[in-house]
Coordinates of C-alpha atoms in Angstrom, one line a residue:
M18 CA 11.6 0.7 -4.3
R19 CA 10.6 -0.9 -0.6
A20 CA 7.3 -0.8 -0.8
L21 CA 3.6 -2.6 -1.0
R22 CA 2.1 0.7 -2.3
F23 CA -1.0 1.5 -3.3
T24 CA -0.1 5.0 -4.4
S25 CA -2.8 7.9 -5.0
A26 CA -1.4 9.6 -8.0
A27 CA -2.5 5.9 -9.7
V28 CA -5.7 5.7 -8.0
A29 CA -6.6 9.1 -9.3
L30 CA -6.2 8.0 -12.9
T31 CA -8.6 4.8 -12.3
L32 CA -12.1 4.5 -14.4
A33 CA -15.3 5.5 -12.7
I34 CA -17.3 3.0 -10.9
T35 CA -20.6 2.1 -11.7
A36 CA -22.3 0.6 -8.8
C37 CA -24.6 -2.4 -9.1
S38 CA -25.4 -3.4 -5.7
D39 CA -29.1 -4.6 -4.7
G40 CA -29.2 -2.8 -1.8
G41 CA -30.0 -5.7 0.8
D42 CA -31.3 -5.1 3.9
D43 CA -29.5 -2.7 7.4
P44 CA -28.3 -5.3 9.5
E45 CA -27.5 -3.2 12.5
K46 CA -30.0 -3.2 15.2
S47 CA -30.9 0.0 17.0
S48 CA -31.0 -1.6 20.6
A49 CA -27.7 -3.3 20.3
P50 CA -25.4 -1.9 23.2
S51 CA -22.8 1.1 22.8
P52 CA -19.9 0.3 21.0
S53 CA -17.7 1.4 23.9
A54 CA -19.1 -0.6 26.3
S55 CA -16.4 -3.3 25.9
A56 CA -13.4 -1.4 25.7
P57 CA -10.3 -2.8 26.8
A58 CA -9.3 -2.2 30.2
G59 CA -7.5 1.1 30.8
L60 CA -9.0 2.2 27.2
G61 CA -12.6 3.6 28.3
T62 CA -11.6 7.0 27.9
Y63 CA -10.3 6.5 24.1
Y64 CA -13.2 4.2 23.2
S65 CA -16.0 6.6 24.2
Q66 CA -14.2 9.8 23.3
K67 CA -16.3 11.9 20.8
I68 CA -15.1 13.0 17.7
D69 CA -16.1 16.4 16.3
W70 CA -16.6 17.0 12.6
T71 CA -15.7 20.1 10.7
D72 CA -16.5 20.7 7.2
C73 CA -13.2 21.0 5.2
N74 CA -14.3 21.4 1.6
G75 CA -15.8 19.4 -1.1
G76 CA -18.7 17.9 0.7
F77 CA -15.9 16.3 3.2
Q78 CA -15.9 16.6 7.1
C79 CA -12.4 16.1 9.1
A80 CA -11.5 15.2 12.5
T81 CA -9.1 14.0 15.2
A82 CA -8.9 11.2 17.6
N83 CA -6.6 10.3 20.7
V84 CA -5.1 7.1 20.8
P85 CA -2.4 5.9 23.1
L86 CA 1.1 5.8 21.9
D87 CA 1.6 2.4 23.7
Y88 CA -1.1 0.2 24.3
A89 CA 1.1 -1.3 27.2
K90 CA 1.0 2.0 29.0
P91 CA -2.4 3.8 27.8
A92 CA -2.2 6.2 30.5
G93 CA 0.8 7.6 28.8
D94 CA 1.5 9.6 25.8
Q95 CA -1.2 10.3 23.0
L96 CA -1.0 10.2 19.4
K97 CA -3.7 12.4 17.3
L98 CA -5.0 10.8 14.5
A99 CA -6.3 12.3 11.2
L100 CA -9.5 11.2 9.9
I101 CA -11.7 12.2 6.9
R102 CA -15.5 11.1 6.3
L103 CA -17.8 11.5 3.0
P104 CA -20.9 11.5 4.7
A105 CA -23.7 8.8 3.8
Q106 CA -26.4 10.3 0.9
D107 CA -29.2 8.5 2.2
R108 CA -29.0 9.4 6.1
S109 CA -32.3 7.4 6.6
R110 CA -30.7 3.8 5.5
R111 CA -27.3 4.7 6.6
I112 CA -25.5 1.5 8.1
G113 CA -22.5 3.2 10.0
S114 CA -19.1 3.7 8.6
L115 CA -17.1 1.9 5.8
F116 CA -13.2 2.3 7.0
T117 CA -10.7 2.5 4.4
N118 CA -6.8 2.0 4.2
P119 CA -5.1 2.9 0.6
G120 CA -1.6 1.1 1.4
G121 CA 1.7 1.7 1.8
P122 CA 2.4 1.3 4.4
G123 CA 2.7 5.0 4.4
G124 CA -0.2 5.9 2.4
S125 CA -2.4 8.8 3.5
G126 CA -6.1 7.6 4.1
V127 CA -7.1 11.1 4.2
E128 CA -5.7 11.9 0.6
F129 CA -6.8 8.6 -0.5
I130 CA -10.6 9.5 0.6
R131 CA -10.3 13.0 -0.8
S132 CA -9.2 12.1 -4.3
T133 CA -11.1 8.9 -4.7
G134 CA -14.1 8.4 -2.3
R135 CA -16.6 9.3 -5.0
A136 CA -15.2 6.7 -6.9
F137 CA -17.0 3.8 -4.5
G138 CA -19.9 2.2 -5.7
A139 CA -23.7 4.3 -5.5
D140 CA -24.7 1.9 -2.9
L141 CA -21.7 2.3 -0.6
R142 CA -21.7 6.0 -0.7
S143 CA -25.5 6.1 0.0
R144 CA -25.0 4.1 3.0
F145 CA -22.3 4.5 4.6
D146 CA -20.2 7.1 5.5
I147 CA -16.8 6.7 3.7
I148 CA -14.1 6.9 6.4
G149 CA -10.2 7.3 5.7
F150 CA -7.6 8.1 8.3
D151 CA -3.7 8.3 8.5
P152 CA -2.6 5.5 10.6
R153 CA -0.4 6.5 13.2
G154 CA 3.4 8.0 11.8
V155 CA 1.4 8.6 8.6
G156 CA 0.5 11.8 6.9
K157 CA -1.1 14.2 9.2
S158 CA -1.3 11.7 12.3
D159 CA 2.0 12.2 14.5
P160 CA 4.0 11.7 11.0
V161 CA 7.5 10.0 11.2
R162 CA 10.0 11.9 9.5
C163 CA 13.4 11.1 9.2
M164 CA 14.9 12.3 5.9
D165 CA 14.7 15.9 4.1
G166 CA 14.4 16.2 0.4
P167 CA 18.1 16.2 -0.6
Q168 CA 18.8 13.3 1.6
L169 CA 15.5 11.2 -0.5
D170 CA 17.0 12.3 -3.7
R171 CA 20.2 10.7 -2.9
F172 CA 18.6 7.7 -1.3
F173 CA 16.8 7.1 -4.4
A174 CA 19.5 7.8 -7.1
T175 CA 21.8 5.7 -5.3
D176 CA 22.3 2.5 -7.2
A177 CA 19.8 -0.6 -5.9
S178 CA 21.5 -3.0 -8.4
P179 CA 25.1 -2.8 -7.3
D180 CA 28.1 -4.6 -9.2
D181 CA 30.8 -4.9 -7.1
Q182 CA 31.8 -4.7 -3.5
S183 CA 32.1 -0.7 -3.3
E184 CA 28.8 -0.3 -4.5
V185 CA 27.5 -2.6 -1.9
E186 CA 29.3 -0.5 0.7
K187 CA 27.8 2.7 -0.8
L188 CA 24.2 1.6 -1.0
S189 CA 24.8 0.2 2.7
A190 CA 26.0 3.5 3.9
E191 CA 22.9 5.2 2.3
S192 CA 20.8 2.9 4.4
K193 CA 22.8 3.1 7.5
T194 CA 22.2 7.0 7.1
F195 CA 18.6 6.0 7.0
A196 CA 18.2 4.3 9.6
D197 CA 20.5 7.2 12.0
N198 CA 18.6 9.8 10.7
C199 CA 14.7 7.9 12.1
Q200 CA 16.7 7.3 15.5
A201 CA 17.9 10.7 15.8
K202 CA 14.4 12.2 14.8
A203 CA 11.8 9.8 15.6
A204 CA 13.1 7.5 18.4
D205 CA 10.1 7.7 20.9
R206 CA 7.4 6.5 17.9
L207 CA 9.3 4.1 16.0
P208 CA 8.5 1.0 18.3
H209 CA 4.9 2.2 18.1
V210 CA 4.4 2.6 14.6
G211 CA 3.7 -1.3 13.4
T212 CA 0.5 -3.1 12.2
V213 CA -0.6 -4.6 15.3
S214 CA -0.7 -1.0 17.1
A215 CA -2.4 0.6 14.1
A216 CA -5.3 -2.2 14.2
R217 CA -5.5 -1.5 17.6
D218 CA -6.4 2.1 16.6
M219 CA -9.0 1.0 14.0
D220 CA -10.8 -0.4 17.2
V221 CA -10.9 2.5 19.0
L222 CA -11.9 4.5 15.8
R223 CA -14.6 2.0 15.3
A224 CA -15.9 2.7 18.9
A225 CA -15.5 6.4 18.7
L226 CA -17.6 6.9 15.6
G227 CA -20.2 4.6 17.1
D228 CA -20.1 1.3 15.0
Q229 CA -21.2 -1.8 16.6
K230 CA -18.9 -3.8 14.0
M231 CA -16.0 -2.8 11.6
T232 CA -16.9 -2.5 8.0
Y233 CA -13.6 -2.4 6.2
Y234 CA -11.9 -1.8 2.3
G235 CA -8.5 -2.2 2.4
A236 CA -6.1 -2.3 -0.5
S237 CA -2.6 -3.6 -0.9
Y238 CA -0.7 -3.6 3.2
G239 CA -4.5 -2.3 3.9
T240 CA -5.0 -6.0 3.9
Y241 CA -2.6 -6.5 6.2
L242 CA -3.6 -4.0 8.2
G243 CA -7.4 -5.6 8.2
S244 CA -6.1 -9.0 8.5
Y245 CA -4.5 -7.8 11.9
Y246 CA -7.1 -6.4 13.0
A247 CA -9.6 -9.3 12.3
E248 CA -6.7 -11.6 14.2
Q249 CA -7.2 -8.9 17.3
F250 CA -10.9 -8.0 17.4
P251 CA -12.8 -11.5 15.2
Q252 CA -16.1 -10.4 17.0
N253 CA -16.1 -7.0 15.8
V254 CA -15.9 -7.9 12.3
R255 CA -18.9 -7.2 10.0
A256 CA -17.4 -7.3 6.4
L257 CA -13.8 -7.2 5.7
V258 CA -12.7 -6.4 2.2
L259 CA -9.1 -7.3 1.6
D260 CA -7.8 -6.3 -2.3
G261 CA -5.1 -6.6 -3.2
A262 CA -3.9 -9.5 -0.3
V263 CA -0.7 -9.4 1.6
D264 CA 0.7 -12.8 3.2
P265 CA 1.3 -12.6 6.4
R266 CA 3.2 -15.7 6.5
E267 CA 6.3 -14.4 4.8
S268 CA 9.4 -13.4 6.2
S269 CA 9.9 -9.7 5.5
T270 CA 12.7 -10.4 2.8
Q271 CA 10.7 -13.5 1.5
T272 CA 7.8 -10.7 0.9
L273 CA 10.1 -8.7 -1.0
V274 CA 11.4 -11.4 -3.0
E275 CA 7.4 -12.6 -4.1
Q276 CA 6.8 -8.7 -4.9
S277 CA 9.6 -8.5 -7.6
K278 CA 8.3 -11.4 -9.2
G279 CA 4.9 -10.2 -9.5
F280 CA 6.7 -7.0 -11.0
E281 CA 8.2 -9.4 -13.4
T282 CA 4.9 -11.0 -14.5
A283 CA 3.0 -7.5 -15.1
L284 CA 6.2 -6.5 -17.2
R285 CA 5.9 -9.0 -19.7
A286 CA 2.5 -8.6 -19.7
F287 CA 3.0 -5.0 -20.9
V288 CA 5.6 -5.8 -23.3
A289 CA 3.0 -8.2 -24.7
D290 CA 0.6 -5.8 -25.2
C291 CA 3.1 -3.2 -26.2
V292 CA 4.6 -5.1 -29.4
K293 CA 1.2 -5.2 -30.6
R294 CA 1.0 -1.3 -31.0
P295 CA 2.6 0.5 -33.8
D296 CA 3.8 3.1 -31.0
C297 CA 5.8 1.0 -29.1
P298 CA 9.5 1.3 -29.2
L299 CA 10.6 -2.0 -28.1
G300 CA 9.7 -3.7 -31.8
T301 CA 7.4 -6.5 -32.3
D302 CA 9.1 -9.3 -30.4
A303 CA 8.4 -10.0 -27.1
T304 CA 11.5 -11.8 -26.1
A305 CA 13.6 -9.0 -27.7
A306 CA 11.6 -6.3 -26.1
V307 CA 12.4 -7.5 -22.7
A308 CA 15.8 -7.5 -23.8
K309 CA 15.7 -3.8 -24.5
I310 CA 14.6 -2.9 -21.1
A311 CA 17.1 -4.5 -20.0
A312 CA 19.2 -2.7 -21.8
L313 CA 18.0 0.3 -21.2
Q314 CA 18.5 -0.3 -17.3
K315 CA 22.6 -1.2 -18.0
Q316 CA 22.8 1.7 -20.1
A317 CA 21.6 4.4 -17.2
D318 CA 23.9 2.4 -15.0
R319 CA 27.0 2.9 -17.0
K320 CA 25.7 6.8 -17.9
P321 CA 22.3 8.4 -16.5
L322 CA 20.1 9.3 -18.6
T323 CA 19.3 13.2 -19.0
N324 CA 16.3 15.2 -17.6
S325 CA 14.6 18.4 -18.3
R326 CA 12.3 18.4 -15.4
D327 CA 15.3 19.3 -13.2
S328 CA 18.8 18.7 -12.2
R329 CA 19.0 15.0 -11.3
P330 CA 20.8 12.4 -13.5
V331 CA 18.4 9.7 -14.3
T332 CA 20.0 6.6 -12.7
E333 CA 19.3 2.9 -13.3
S334 CA 17.4 3.0 -10.1
L335 CA 15.3 5.8 -11.2
V336 CA 14.6 4.5 -14.5
T337 CA 13.3 1.1 -13.0
M338 CA 11.3 3.1 -10.3
G339 CA 9.6 4.7 -13.2
I340 CA 8.5 1.7 -15.5
A341 CA 7.2 0.1 -12.0
L342 CA 4.8 3.0 -11.2
A343 CA 3.5 2.8 -14.7
L344 CA 3.0 -1.3 -13.9
Y345 CA 0.5 -0.6 -11.2
L346 CA -2.3 0.9 -13.5
K347 CA -3.0 -0.6 -17.0
E348 CA -4.2 2.8 -17.9
L349 CA -0.4 4.4 -17.5
W350 CA 0.6 1.7 -20.1
P351 CA 0.3 4.5 -22.8
T352 CA 2.2 6.5 -20.6
L353 CA 5.0 3.9 -20.1
R354 CA 5.5 3.6 -23.8
Q355 CA 5.9 7.4 -24.7
A356 CA 8.3 7.4 -21.3
L357 CA 10.4 4.7 -22.9
T358 CA 10.4 6.1 -26.7
Q359 CA 11.8 9.2 -25.0
A360 CA 14.5 7.3 -23.2
I361 CA 15.4 4.8 -25.9
Q362 CA 15.7 7.0 -28.9
K363 CA 16.7 10.4 -27.3
G364 CA 18.4 9.3 -23.8
D365 CA 16.2 11.2 -22.2
G366 CA 15.0 10.3 -18.7
T367 CA 12.1 13.1 -18.2
F368 CA 9.3 11.0 -18.6
L369 CA 10.2 8.1 -16.4
V370 CA 11.9 10.6 -13.6
A371 CA 8.2 12.0 -13.6
L372 CA 6.7 8.5 -12.9
A373 CA 8.9 7.7 -10.4
D374 CA 8.5 10.8 -8.6
Q375 CA 4.7 9.9 -8.3
L376 CA 5.7 6.4 -6.8
V377 CA 7.4 8.2 -4.1
E378 CA 5.6 10.9 -3.7
R379 CA 7.9 13.6 -4.6
D380 CA 7.1 17.1 -5.8
Q381 CA 8.3 19.1 -8.4
N382 CA 10.2 21.5 -6.3
G383 CA 11.6 18.4 -4.2
T384 CA 9.5 18.0 -1.1
Y385 CA 8.2 14.4 -0.5
S386 CA 5.6 13.2 1.5
N387 CA 6.3 11.5 4.7
Q388 CA 5.3 7.7 2.5
T389 CA 8.9 6.8 2.5
D390 CA 9.6 7.2 6.0
A391 CA 6.3 5.9 7.0
N392 CA 6.8 3.0 4.8
M393 CA 10.3 2.0 6.3
A394 CA 9.2 2.2 10.2
V395 CA 6.2 0.3 9.8
N396 CA 7.8 -2.4 7.4
C397 CA 11.1 -2.6 9.8
V398 CA 9.3 -3.1 12.5
D399 CA 6.2 -5.5 11.4
K400 CA 8.9 -8.5 11.1
P401 CA 12.4 -9.5 12.0
N402 CA 15.2 -8.3 9.6
P403 CA 18.1 -10.2 8.7
P404 CA 21.0 -9.2 11.2
D405 CA 23.7 -8.2 8.2
V406 CA 24.0 -7.4 5.0
T407 CA 26.0 -10.4 4.2
T408 CA 23.1 -12.2 5.1
Y409 CA 20.7 -9.6 3.5
K410 CA 22.4 -10.5 0.3
K411 CA 21.4 -14.0 -0.3
S412 CA 17.8 -13.0 -0.3
V413 CA 18.7 -9.9 -3.1
D414 CA 20.7 -13.3 -5.1
E415 CA 17.1 -15.3 -5.0
A416 CA 15.3 -11.9 -6.3
T417 CA 17.5 -11.5 -9.1
K418 CA 17.4 -14.8 -10.4
A419 CA 13.7 -15.1 -10.2
S420 CA 13.2 -11.2 -11.2
P421 CA 16.3 -9.9 -13.6
H422 CA 14.4 -6.6 -14.1
F423 CA 13.3 -6.0 -10.6
G424 CA 14.7 -8.4 -8.5
S425 CA 17.9 -6.2 -6.9
F426 CA 16.1 -3.3 -6.8
V427 CA 12.8 -4.3 -5.0
V428 CA 15.2 -6.3 -2.3
W429 CA 18.1 -3.9 -1.8
G430 CA 15.3 -1.2 -0.9
G431 CA 14.5 -2.9 2.2
L432 CA 18.0 -2.4 3.5
P433 CA 17.6 0.4 5.9
C434 CA 15.6 -2.3 8.4
V435 CA 19.4 -4.5 8.8
Y436 CA 20.1 -1.0 10.8
W437 CA 17.1 -0.3 12.1
P438 CA 17.2 0.9 15.9
A439 CA 13.5 -0.7 17.0
K440 CA 13.5 -4.4 16.3
A441 CA 10.1 -6.0 15.7
K442 CA 8.2 -8.2 18.1
E443 CA 6.3 -10.2 15.9
K444 CA 7.3 -13.2 13.8
P445 CA 5.4 -14.0 10.7
K446 CA 2.5 -16.1 11.2
P447 CA -0.6 -17.6 9.4
I448 CA -3.8 -15.4 10.1
T449 CA -6.7 -17.0 10.9
A450 CA -9.2 -14.7 12.8
K451 CA -11.2 -17.8 14.1
G452 CA -14.7 -16.8 15.0
A453 CA -15.0 -13.8 12.4
A454 CA -17.9 -13.2 10.0
P455 CA -17.2 -13.8 6.4
I456 CA -13.9 -12.1 5.0
L457 CA -13.7 -11.2 1.4
V458 CA -10.3 -11.6 0.0
I459 CA -9.7 -10.0 -3.6
G460 CA -6.7 -11.2 -6.2
T461 CA -5.4 -9.7 -9.4
L462 CA -4.0 -12.6 -11.7
R463 CA -1.1 -10.2 -13.0
D464 CA -1.1 -7.5 -9.9
P465 CA 3.0 -6.4 -9.9
A466 CA 2.7 -5.4 -6.0
T467 CA 0.8 -7.9 -4.7
P468 CA 0.9 -11.1 -6.7
Y469 CA -1.8 -13.1 -6.6
K470 CA -0.6 -16.3 -4.8
W471 CA -0.8 -14.3 -1.9
A472 CA -4.3 -13.6 -2.1
Q473 CA -4.8 -17.5 -2.5
S474 CA -2.9 -18.1 0.5
L475 CA -4.7 -15.2 2.8
A476 CA -8.2 -16.4 1.8
A477 CA -6.9 -20.2 2.8
Q478 CA -5.5 -19.2 5.9
L479 CA -8.7 -17.1 7.3
D480 CA -11.3 -19.2 8.8
S481 CA -14.0 -17.3 6.9
G482 CA -11.8 -16.4 3.9
V483 CA -13.8 -16.0 0.4
L484 CA -11.8 -15.5 -2.5
L485 CA -12.9 -13.2 -5.3
S486 CA -10.3 -12.9 -8.6
L487 CA -9.9 -10.4 -11.1
D488 CA -8.3 -11.9 -14.5
G489 CA -6.9 -8.9 -15.3
D490 CA -3.3 -6.2 -14.9
G491 CA -2.6 -4.0 -12.5
H492 CA -2.4 -3.4 -8.7
T493 CA -5.9 -4.5 -6.9
A494 CA -9.1 -5.0 -8.2
Y495 CA -12.0 -2.9 -6.8
L496 CA -10.9 0.5 -8.2
Q497 CA -10.6 -0.4 -11.8
G498 CA -14.1 -0.3 -12.5
N499 CA -15.0 -3.8 -13.3
P500 CA -18.6 -4.3 -13.5
C501 CA -18.2 -7.7 -11.9
I502 CA -15.8 -7.0 -9.2
T503 CA -17.6 -4.1 -8.3
K504 CA -21.2 -5.5 -7.9
A505 CA -19.8 -8.4 -5.7
T506 CA -17.9 -6.4 -3.7
D507 CA -20.6 -3.8 -3.3
Q508 CA -23.2 -6.2 -2.5
Y509 CA -21.0 -8.0 0.3
L510 CA -20.3 -4.4 2.2
V511 CA -24.1 -3.9 2.1
T512 CA -25.3 -6.9 3.0
A513 CA -22.5 -9.0 4.7
K514 CA -23.2 -11.5 2.4
P515 CA -20.0 -12.7 0.5
P516 CA -20.2 -13.9 -3.2
K517 CA -19.4 -17.6 -3.9
D518 CA -15.7 -18.8 -3.0
G519 CA -13.4 -18.8 -5.9
L520 CA -15.8 -16.3 -8.3
V521 CA -13.3 -15.3 -11.2
C522 CA -14.1 -11.7 -13.0
R523 CA -13.1 -11.2 -16.4

């Protein structure tokens, strides 16, 4: 479950959004210098490239852009980035481009906008071209591909809550195979898929699309990408929304430990709601209900659940992944109650494995998107990782104590990074983005994948950070359709004026 994911499958089920922005004034000046005029040395060709948009159905337009594989060698090999846009409806009042990233790392920004572009506020759709792009190594942007479908099936089914040394060794072997496959199939790209380079790509795209400054909405990992953009290009920030924030100060393993705590918090919120409902399969007592979920996990560990979807046994890991996916979005809680009823009463894990497949973008025919490959590739080079399994296990033990239902699964999920051939060059550090215009950080109080404390931390780190909070459940806030969040976010993106710091929406 190695991921800071914002899955398109979950987003597609969100509530429709009603925009409440007042419109504001267009802050851009037509007499401003060319966006490519201040291109970094050696990158002028990239910054001034012409983007040719073509129709790609449904009112969308698609294109590609070139970026250097290695920014230290801009005259060397290139990568092609896939882009999509939903053009501004009111061209006479168009402000510019609203760049977006759905998270992951590994989430396709192209598919995100194709599925949810019209869920953005009405003022945003009217005054901005809504832009999605697949970051380097993701989706259609020279994707990193390491594992085929059967290999990923085996990787995800492997017991990620090992009970003895032999199970640890089996998990380690699968993790090493993942890393070895990436080395064999994508060695040239692995050192260059990290967030620092992806943030530099964003500035190339900004200039190539003719924007003087960056306007951006990033969710989940997209907040980490946006933070690094602001750190490298503070003078180019117009308005950045960082929704479901990631804390850049935490180590690779501490990030996973804290994430596992977020899932534990979200599970208890689900249980508190479930026990009040007549269709809850967990009973009426919250403490006993949590114990029933643990018992289901253990049952699947001893004997996998059945599955009428395909031939895969529903192991403990798949059960846990299915539960986790449903915690991303409160609208999936009824589905989770149904899945747990099927699993507890009949020993049938069909619904749970279907949810697990959504989490990792597995089609019913057994094929996967490259989300998992890209997710691992970016995470493993973004921050240093422990040197061996023994050291790594200390973080697993910490997580298991703090999050008994998810800790082991979340942290062990990052084990391939111990064997990763490309090593991280950056170390965890605070992001200040000194000199940037106000940056809006949004946190949801019971967010499973990006704990609320991360939003508080990032807003405090940023010199111009402003914190907006949602007292609610689910992963990220903006696309949940809360009118208070929508109004505050849309007004900020249109006017570049943030809401009052500390505003809490309910």
